[in-house]
Amino acid sequence: MDVKYHVISTLVENKPGVLQKVAGLFTRRDFNIDSITVGESEVDGLARMVITVKADDKILEQVTKQLNKLVDVIKIKDISKNAVKRELCLVKVNIPNEKARAEIMQYVNIFRANIVDVTEETLIIEITGDMEKINAFISLLKGYGIKKISRTGLTAMARGV
């Protein structure tokens, strides 16, 4: 079984219960969703759902067929290979001293992140990018004491036409 990371872009009806139906389909097959993002699309009344999963090709094909059977699902596309992928992350980190504050601010600049909240004891930092960039940033901050992390999960868009 060759398990790979897949990003599935799905155009669905923008109405209550659709997210639950899609998530339920994965649950019934004992299949974990790594992340899911949903928002309005460029078409009135439709939403774009980006689902990231780890699966082999056979299981992914089964799930795709089942998704296509749902009335509220308009279009499905696996965009794993040719897409722009981004995630938003907020990190609240301790500031033990002025030296640490200066070091953290250097990391913020290097990673093109933004400080969105400052107190005497903590900073809240916003960073966007691919998962590897965010993971690397979080790894650097661990030594200072991370209080909280909130990640949106991956969103993506196919490249080209």
mmCIF file with all atom_site columns, N, CA and C in Angstrom, residues 3 19 32 51 56 64 67 70-71 74 76 81 84 106 129 131 156:
data_model
loop_
_atom_site.group_PDB
_atom_site.id
_atom_site.type_symbol
_atom_site.label_atom_id
_atom_site.label_alt_id
_atom_site.label_comp_id
_atom_site.label_asym_id
_atom_site.label_entity_id
_atom_site.label_seq_id
_atom_site.pdbx_PDB_ins_code
_atom_site.Cartn_x
_atom_site.Cartn_y
_atom_site.Cartn_z
_atom_site.occupancy
_atom_site.B_iso_or_equiv
_atom_site.pdbx_formal_charge
_atom_site.auth_seq_id
_atom_site.auth_comp_id
_atom_site.auth_asym_id
_atom_site.auth_atom_id
_atom_site.pdbx_PDB_model_num
ATOM 1  N N  . VAL A 1 3   ? 0.950   4.848  0.475  1.00 0.00 ? 3   VAL A N  1
ATOM 2  C CA . VAL A 1 3   ? 0.187   5.958  1.032  1.00 0.00 ? 3   VAL A CA 1
ATOM 3  C C  . VAL A 1 3   ? 0.869   7.262  0.655  1.00 0.00 ? 3   VAL A C  1
ATOM 4  N N  . LEU A 1 19  ? -20.917 20.142 4.619  1.00 0.00 ? 19  LEU A N  1
ATOM 5  C CA . LEU A 1 19  ? -19.654 19.782 5.264  1.00 0.00 ? 19  LEU A CA 1
ATOM 6  C C  . LEU A 1 19  ? -19.819 18.492 6.066  1.00 0.00 ? 19  LEU A C  1
ATOM 7  N N  . ASN A 1 32  ? -9.140  9.209  7.820  1.00 0.00 ? 32  ASN A N  1
ATOM 8  C CA . ASN A 1 32  ? -8.915  10.462 8.529  1.00 0.00 ? 32  ASN A CA 1
ATOM 9  C C  . ASN A 1 32  ? -8.669  11.627 7.579  1.00 0.00 ? 32  ASN A C  1
ATOM 10 N N  . ILE A 1 51  ? -9.650  19.579 0.907  1.00 0.00 ? 51  ILE A N  1
ATOM 11 C CA . ILE A 1 51  ? -9.481  18.486 1.862  1.00 0.00 ? 51  ILE A CA 1
ATOM 12 C C  . ILE A 1 51  ? -8.092  17.883 1.672  1.00 0.00 ? 51  ILE A C  1
ATOM 13 N N  . ASP A 1 56  ? -3.753  5.742  -0.017 1.00 0.00 ? 56  ASP A N  1
ATOM 14 C CA . ASP A 1 56  ? -3.239  5.129  -1.236 1.00 0.00 ? 56  ASP A CA 1
ATOM 15 C C  . ASP A 1 56  ? -4.215  5.447  -2.373 1.00 0.00 ? 56  ASP A C  1
ATOM 16 N N  . THR A 1 64  ? -13.371 9.313  -3.849 1.00 0.00 ? 64  THR A N  1
ATOM 17 C CA . THR A 1 64  ? -13.744 10.248 -4.923 1.00 0.00 ? 64  THR A CA 1
ATOM 18 C C  . THR A 1 64  ? -15.042 9.808  -5.590 1.00 0.00 ? 64  THR A C  1
ATOM 19 N N  . LEU A 1 67  ? -17.835 10.611 -3.211 1.00 0.00 ? 67  LEU A N  1
ATOM 20 C CA . LEU A 1 67  ? -18.094 12.056 -3.188 1.00 0.00 ? 67  LEU A CA 1
ATOM 21 C C  . LEU A 1 67  ? -18.897 12.486 -4.409 1.00 0.00 ? 67  LEU A C  1
ATOM 22 N N  . LEU A 1 70  ? -22.640 12.256 -4.089 1.00 0.00 ? 70  LEU A N  1
ATOM 23 C CA . LEU A 1 70  ? -23.383 13.200 -3.248 1.00 0.00 ? 70  LEU A CA 1
ATOM 24 C C  . LEU A 1 70  ? -23.996 14.294 -4.122 1.00 0.00 ? 70  LEU A C  1
ATOM 25 N N  . VAL A 1 71  ? -25.273 14.561 -3.924 1.00 0.00 ? 71  VAL A N  1
ATOM 26 C CA . VAL A 1 71  ? -26.006 15.540 -4.726 1.00 0.00 ? 71  VAL A CA 1
ATOM 27 C C  . VAL A 1 71  ? -25.391 16.933 -4.608 1.00 0.00 ? 71  VAL A C  1
ATOM 28 N N  . ILE A 1 74  ? -20.454 19.287 -6.686 1.00 0.00 ? 74  ILE A N  1
ATOM 29 C CA . ILE A 1 74  ? -20.507 19.686 -8.088 1.00 0.00 ? 74  ILE A CA 1
ATOM 30 C C  . ILE A 1 74  ? -19.285 19.186 -8.862 1.00 0.00 ? 74  ILE A C  1
ATOM 31 N N  . ILE A 1 76  ? -14.960 17.626 -8.354 1.00 0.00 ? 76  ILE A N  1
ATOM 32 C CA . ILE A 1 76  ? -13.853 17.169 -7.503 1.00 0.00 ? 76  ILE A CA 1
ATOM 33 C C  . ILE A 1 76  ? -12.595 17.101 -8.359 1.00 0.00 ? 76  ILE A C  1
ATOM 34 N N  . LYS A 1 81  ? -0.435  17.642 -7.150 1.00 0.00 ? 81  LYS A N  1
ATOM 35 C CA . LYS A 1 81  ? 0.841   17.848 -7.837 1.00 0.00 ? 81  LYS A CA 1
ATOM 36 C C  . LYS A 1 81  ? 1.048   19.254 -8.370 1.00 0.00 ? 81  LYS A C  1
ATOM 37 N N  . VAL A 1 84  ? -0.830  25.756 -5.776 1.00 0.00 ? 84  VAL A N  1
ATOM 38 C CA . VAL A 1 84  ? -0.266  26.654 -4.779 1.00 0.00 ? 84  VAL A CA 1
ATOM 39 C C  . VAL A 1 84  ? -0.932  26.279 -3.465 1.00 0.00 ? 84  VAL A C  1
ATOM 40 N N  . GLN A 1 106 ? 13.774  38.818 14.968 1.00 0.00 ? 106 GLN A N  1
ATOM 41 C CA . GLN A 1 106 ? 14.607  38.476 13.808 1.00 0.00 ? 106 GLN A CA 1
ATOM 42 C C  . GLN A 1 106 ? 14.008  37.303 13.040 1.00 0.00 ? 106 GLN A C  1
ATOM 43 N N  . GLY A 1 129 ? 2.205   30.345 4.761  1.00 0.00 ? 129 GLY A N  1
ATOM 44 C CA . GLY A 1 129 ? 3.134   29.670 3.861  1.00 0.00 ? 129 GLY A CA 1
ATOM 45 C C  . GLY A 1 129 ? 2.804   28.206 3.760  1.00 0.00 ? 129 GLY A C  1
ATOM 46 N N  . MET A 1 131 ? 3.374   24.139 4.644  1.00 0.00 ? 131 MET A N  1
ATOM 47 C CA . MET A 1 131 ? 3.487   23.476 5.945  1.00 0.00 ? 131 MET A CA 1
ATOM 48 C C  . MET A 1 131 ? 4.929   23.381 6.432  1.00 0.00 ? 131 MET A C  1
ATOM 49 N N  . ALA A 1 156 ? -5.647  25.417 -0.932 1.00 0.00 ? 156 ALA A N  1
ATOM 50 C CA . ALA A 1 156 ? -4.861  25.307 -2.150 1.00 0.00 ? 156 ALA A CA 1
ATOM 51 C C  . ALA A 1 156 ? -5.685  25.694 -3.361 1.00 0.00 ? 156 ALA A C  1
#
